[in-house]
Amino acid sequence: MSNIYVANWKMNKTLSEAKEYMLQFLPKVKNCKNEIIICANAICLDVISKLAKKSNVQIAGQNFYPEDSGAFTGEISPQMLKEIGVNIIMLGHSERRIYFQETDEFINRKILKAVEDGFKIIFCIGENQQERDTKKTLGVLNRQIKVGLSGVTEENIKNIYIAYEPIWSISTFSMGRTATFDEIREVHCDIRNILKDLYPTNYADVKILYGGSVNSKNIKDIMTIENVDGALIGGASLEVESLVEVCENE
Ligand code: PGA
């Protein structure tokens, strides 16, 4: 079974940098059997999704506003993404939750809109350091999953990847602390159990990705952990070579 590697470029790369990256990256992974998705900023999406069209790399948006069109200055709509061939969307990333005050309820609106419009979704969840230290991790994840996926059916859960990213382990937030393999194993098992309650038929098929300081050195071990089906890679996806090494880690 192939693994899933999602690169999150965040607010990095101008259009020319993104083009240059793709021209170098695509030939290097052309024989890779894993699923590779690059989440890029809105400015780059049209050009790089055309470059990636006949390749084994898929392109995703990092955000949209959950309406077809209208008076939402500064936002982009799901239809705008679909018209340029982008059918995957990342939602609920902790940076959207923290810097743009996105609540579980608002993320749920986005998820339902993405489902309605036929997107594959990378749904990010994760607790902060204080929640972890006060043993609230499970409660936080329970809430994020239950509210975030409210109204999502057994049929539609198959198009949603869950990405667990403990905020304290994300390279730009982390003060040197990263999740241990045991911590990852425990939480991924908890997430599978939450999904089992919600989706008794399809829970075992839902892909659960891990994110937070994933790089070419730790990926191989992370991918051996039970219930880890792939990874979300931020900082280590910005250089072509390091993302290639992550994607080709076997
Ligand atoms: P990181 O970021 O790999 O740089 O820790 C992951 C993310 O925030 O998606």
Coordinates of C-alpha atoms and ligand atoms in Angstrom, one line a residue:
M1 CA 0.0 0.0 0.0
S2 CA 1.4 3.4 -0.9
N3 CA 2.0 6.1 1.6
I4 CA 0.7 9.6 1.4
Y5 CA 3.1 12.6 1.6
V6 CA 1.6 16.1 1.7
A7 CA 4.0 19.0 1.3
N8 CA 2.8 22.2 3.0
W9 CA 4.7 25.2 1.5
K10 CA 2.7 27.6 3.7
M11 CA 3.2 31.2 2.6
N12 CA 6.4 30.5 0.8
K13 CA 7.5 30.6 -2.9
T14 CA 6.8 33.2 -5.5
L15 CA 5.4 32.0 -8.8
S16 CA 8.8 31.9 -10.4
E17 CA 10.3 30.0 -7.4
A18 CA 7.3 27.5 -7.4
K19 CA 7.7 26.9 -11.2
E20 CA 11.5 26.3 -10.8
Y21 CA 10.8 23.9 -7.9
M22 CA 8.3 21.9 -9.9
L23 CA 10.6 21.6 -12.9
Q24 CA 13.3 20.1 -10.7
F25 CA 11.0 18.0 -8.5
L26 CA 8.7 16.3 -11.0
P27 CA 11.4 14.3 -12.9
K28 CA 13.0 13.2 -9.6
V29 CA 9.8 11.6 -8.3
K30 CA 8.4 10.3 -11.5
N31 CA 8.9 6.6 -10.5
C32 CA 7.7 7.1 -6.9
K33 CA 4.8 4.9 -6.0
N34 CA 3.6 7.0 -3.1
E35 CA 0.9 9.6 -3.3
I36 CA 2.4 13.0 -3.3
I37 CA 0.4 16.2 -2.8
I38 CA 1.8 19.8 -2.8
C39 CA -0.2 22.4 -1.0
A40 CA 0.7 25.8 -2.5
N41 CA -0.3 29.4 -2.2
A42 CA -3.2 30.5 -4.4
I43 CA -1.0 32.6 -6.8
C44 CA 1.0 29.5 -7.8
L45 CA -1.8 27.0 -8.2
D46 CA -2.8 27.5 -11.8
V47 CA 0.7 27.3 -13.2
I48 CA 2.0 24.5 -11.1
S49 CA -1.1 22.4 -11.5
K50 CA -0.6 22.6 -15.2
L51 CA 3.0 21.6 -14.8
A52 CA 2.0 18.7 -12.7
K53 CA -0.9 17.6 -14.9
K54 CA 0.6 14.5 -16.5
S55 CA 2.7 13.6 -13.4
N56 CA 2.1 11.6 -10.3
V57 CA 2.1 14.7 -8.2
Q58 CA -1.1 16.3 -7.2
I59 CA -1.6 20.0 -6.2
A60 CA -3.8 21.3 -3.4
G61 CA -5.0 24.6 -2.1
Q62 CA -4.3 25.8 1.4
N63 CA -7.6 27.5 2.0
F64 CA -10.9 28.7 0.5
Y65 CA -14.0 30.5 1.6
P66 CA -17.0 28.3 1.8
E67 CA -19.3 30.1 -0.7
D68 CA -19.5 29.9 -4.5
S69 CA -19.0 33.7 -5.0
G70 CA -19.9 37.0 -3.4
A71 CA -18.8 39.9 -1.3
F72 CA -15.9 38.2 0.5
T73 CA -13.0 40.5 -0.3
G74 CA -9.7 38.9 -0.4
E75 CA -11.0 35.3 -0.4
I76 CA -11.0 32.6 -3.0
S77 CA -13.8 30.2 -3.8
P78 CA -13.9 26.5 -4.2
Q79 CA -15.2 27.1 -7.8
M80 CA -12.1 29.1 -8.6
L81 CA -9.9 26.2 -7.5
K82 CA -11.9 23.7 -9.4
E83 CA -11.8 25.6 -12.6
I84 CA -8.0 25.5 -12.6
G85 CA -8.0 21.7 -11.9
V86 CA -7.4 21.9 -8.1
N87 CA -9.6 19.3 -6.4
I88 CA -7.8 18.9 -3.1
I89 CA -8.0 21.3 -0.2
M90 CA -6.2 21.5 3.2
L91 CA -8.5 22.7 5.9
G92 CA -8.2 23.3 9.7
H93 CA -4.4 23.9 9.7
S94 CA -3.3 25.2 13.2
E95 CA -1.9 28.3 11.6
R96 CA -5.4 29.1 10.2
R97 CA -6.9 28.3 13.6
I98 CA -4.4 30.5 15.5
Y99 CA -3.6 33.4 13.3
F100 CA -7.0 33.7 11.5
Q101 CA -9.3 32.6 14.4
E102 CA -10.9 29.8 12.5
T103 CA -13.1 27.9 14.9
D104 CA -14.2 24.2 14.7
E105 CA -17.6 25.4 13.5
F106 CA -16.2 27.5 10.7
I107 CA -13.9 24.6 9.7
N108 CA -16.9 22.3 9.6
R109 CA -18.7 24.7 7.2
K110 CA -15.6 24.6 5.0
I111 CA -15.5 20.8 5.2
L112 CA -19.1 20.4 4.3
K113 CA -18.7 22.8 1.3
A114 CA -15.6 20.9 0.2
V115 CA -17.5 17.6 0.4
E116 CA -20.4 19.1 -1.5
D117 CA -18.1 20.4 -4.3
G118 CA -16.3 17.0 -4.5
F119 CA -12.9 18.0 -3.1
K120 CA -10.5 15.6 -1.4
I121 CA -9.8 17.1 2.0
I122 CA -6.7 17.2 4.2
F123 CA -8.3 17.9 7.6
C124 CA -5.7 19.1 10.1
I125 CA -6.1 18.7 13.9
G126 CA -3.8 19.0 16.9
E127 CA -3.5 20.2 20.4
N128 CA -1.2 23.0 21.7
Q129 CA 1.5 22.6 24.3
Q130 CA -0.6 23.7 27.3
E131 CA -3.4 21.3 26.3
R132 CA -0.8 18.5 26.0
D133 CA 0.8 19.3 29.4
T134 CA -2.6 19.4 31.1
K135 CA -3.6 16.1 29.6
K136 CA -6.4 17.6 27.5
T137 CA -5.1 16.1 24.2
L138 CA -7.8 13.5 23.8
G139 CA -10.6 15.9 24.6
V140 CA -9.3 18.5 22.2
L141 CA -9.0 16.0 19.3
N142 CA -12.4 14.6 20.1
R143 CA -13.9 18.0 19.8
Q144 CA -12.0 19.0 16.7
I145 CA -12.9 15.8 14.9
K146 CA -16.6 15.6 16.1
V147 CA -17.4 19.3 15.3
G148 CA -15.2 19.4 12.2
L149 CA -16.7 16.4 10.7
S150 CA -20.3 17.0 11.8
G151 CA -22.6 16.1 8.9
V152 CA -20.0 14.1 7.0
T153 CA -21.3 10.7 6.1
E154 CA -19.7 7.3 6.0
E155 CA -19.6 7.6 2.2
N156 CA -17.8 11.0 2.3
I157 CA -15.3 10.2 5.0
K158 CA -13.4 8.2 2.4
N159 CA -12.4 11.5 0.7
I160 CA -11.0 13.0 3.9
Y161 CA -7.4 12.5 5.2
I162 CA -6.9 13.4 8.8
A163 CA -3.6 15.1 9.6
Y164 CA -2.6 15.0 13.2
E165 CA -0.2 17.8 13.9
P166 CA 0.6 18.6 17.6
I167 CA 1.2 22.3 17.5
W168 CA 4.2 22.0 19.9
S169 CA 5.9 19.7 17.4
I170 CA 5.5 21.9 14.3
S171 CA 9.0 23.3 13.5
T172 CA 8.0 27.0 13.5
F173 CA 6.2 26.7 16.9
S174 CA 8.3 24.1 18.6
M175 CA 10.8 25.2 21.2
G176 CA 12.9 22.1 20.4
R177 CA 10.3 19.6 21.5
T178 CA 9.0 17.1 19.0
A179 CA 6.6 14.2 19.4
T180 CA 8.2 10.9 20.3
F181 CA 7.2 7.8 18.4
D182 CA 5.2 6.5 21.4
E183 CA 3.3 9.8 21.6
I184 CA 2.5 9.6 17.9
R185 CA 1.4 5.9 18.2
E186 CA -0.8 6.7 21.1
V187 CA -2.6 9.6 19.5
H188 CA -3.1 7.9 16.1
C189 CA -4.6 5.0 17.9
D190 CA -7.0 7.4 19.8
I191 CA -7.9 9.1 16.5
R192 CA -8.7 5.7 14.9
N193 CA -11.0 4.9 17.9
I194 CA -12.8 8.3 17.6
L195 CA -13.4 7.5 13.9
K196 CA -14.6 4.1 14.8
D197 CA -17.4 5.6 16.9
L198 CA -18.4 8.0 14.1
Y199 CA -17.9 5.8 11.1
P200 CA -18.3 2.1 12.2
T201 CA -18.2 0.9 8.6
N202 CA -15.3 2.9 7.0
Y203 CA -13.2 4.0 9.9
A204 CA -10.4 1.6 9.2
D205 CA -9.9 2.9 5.7
V206 CA -9.6 6.6 6.7
K207 CA -6.0 7.7 6.2
I208 CA -4.3 9.4 9.2
L209 CA -1.2 11.4 8.5
Y210 CA 1.3 12.7 11.0
G211 CA 2.8 16.2 10.8
G212 CA 5.3 18.2 12.9
S213 CA 9.0 18.4 12.2
V214 CA 8.9 15.5 9.7
N215 CA 12.1 15.3 7.7
S216 CA 14.2 12.9 5.6
K217 CA 15.9 11.6 8.8
N218 CA 12.9 10.6 10.8
I219 CA 10.3 9.8 8.1
K220 CA 11.3 6.1 7.8
D221 CA 10.7 5.4 11.4
I222 CA 7.6 7.5 11.6
M223 CA 6.1 5.5 8.7
T224 CA 6.5 2.2 10.7
I225 CA 4.2 3.5 13.4
E226 CA 0.8 1.8 13.6
N227 CA -2.0 3.9 12.1
V228 CA 0.3 6.3 10.4
D229 CA -0.6 6.3 6.7
G230 CA 1.5 9.3 5.6
A231 CA 3.0 12.6 6.6
L232 CA 2.5 16.3 6.3
I233 CA 5.7 18.0 5.7
G234 CA 6.3 21.8 6.2
G235 CA 9.8 23.1 6.5
A236 CA 11.4 20.0 5.0
S237 CA 9.3 20.4 1.8
L238 CA 10.7 23.8 0.8
E239 CA 13.9 22.3 -0.7
V240 CA 13.5 19.9 -3.6
E241 CA 16.1 17.4 -2.4
S242 CA 14.7 17.1 1.1
L243 CA 11.1 16.5 -0.1
V244 CA 12.4 13.9 -2.7
E245 CA 14.2 12.1 0.2
V246 CA 11.1 12.1 2.2
C247 CA 8.9 10.8 -0.6
E248 CA 11.5 8.1 -1.6
N249 CA 12.3 7.0 2.0
E250 CA 11.6 3.3 1.6
Ligands
PGA1 P1 6.8 21.4 9.9 O1 5.3 22.0 9.5 O2 7.0 20.2 9.1 O3 7.7 22.5 9.4 O4 6.9 21.2 11.3 C1 4.3 21.1 9.4 C2 3.0 21.9 9.2 O5 2.8 22.9 9.9 O6 2.2 21.5 8.4

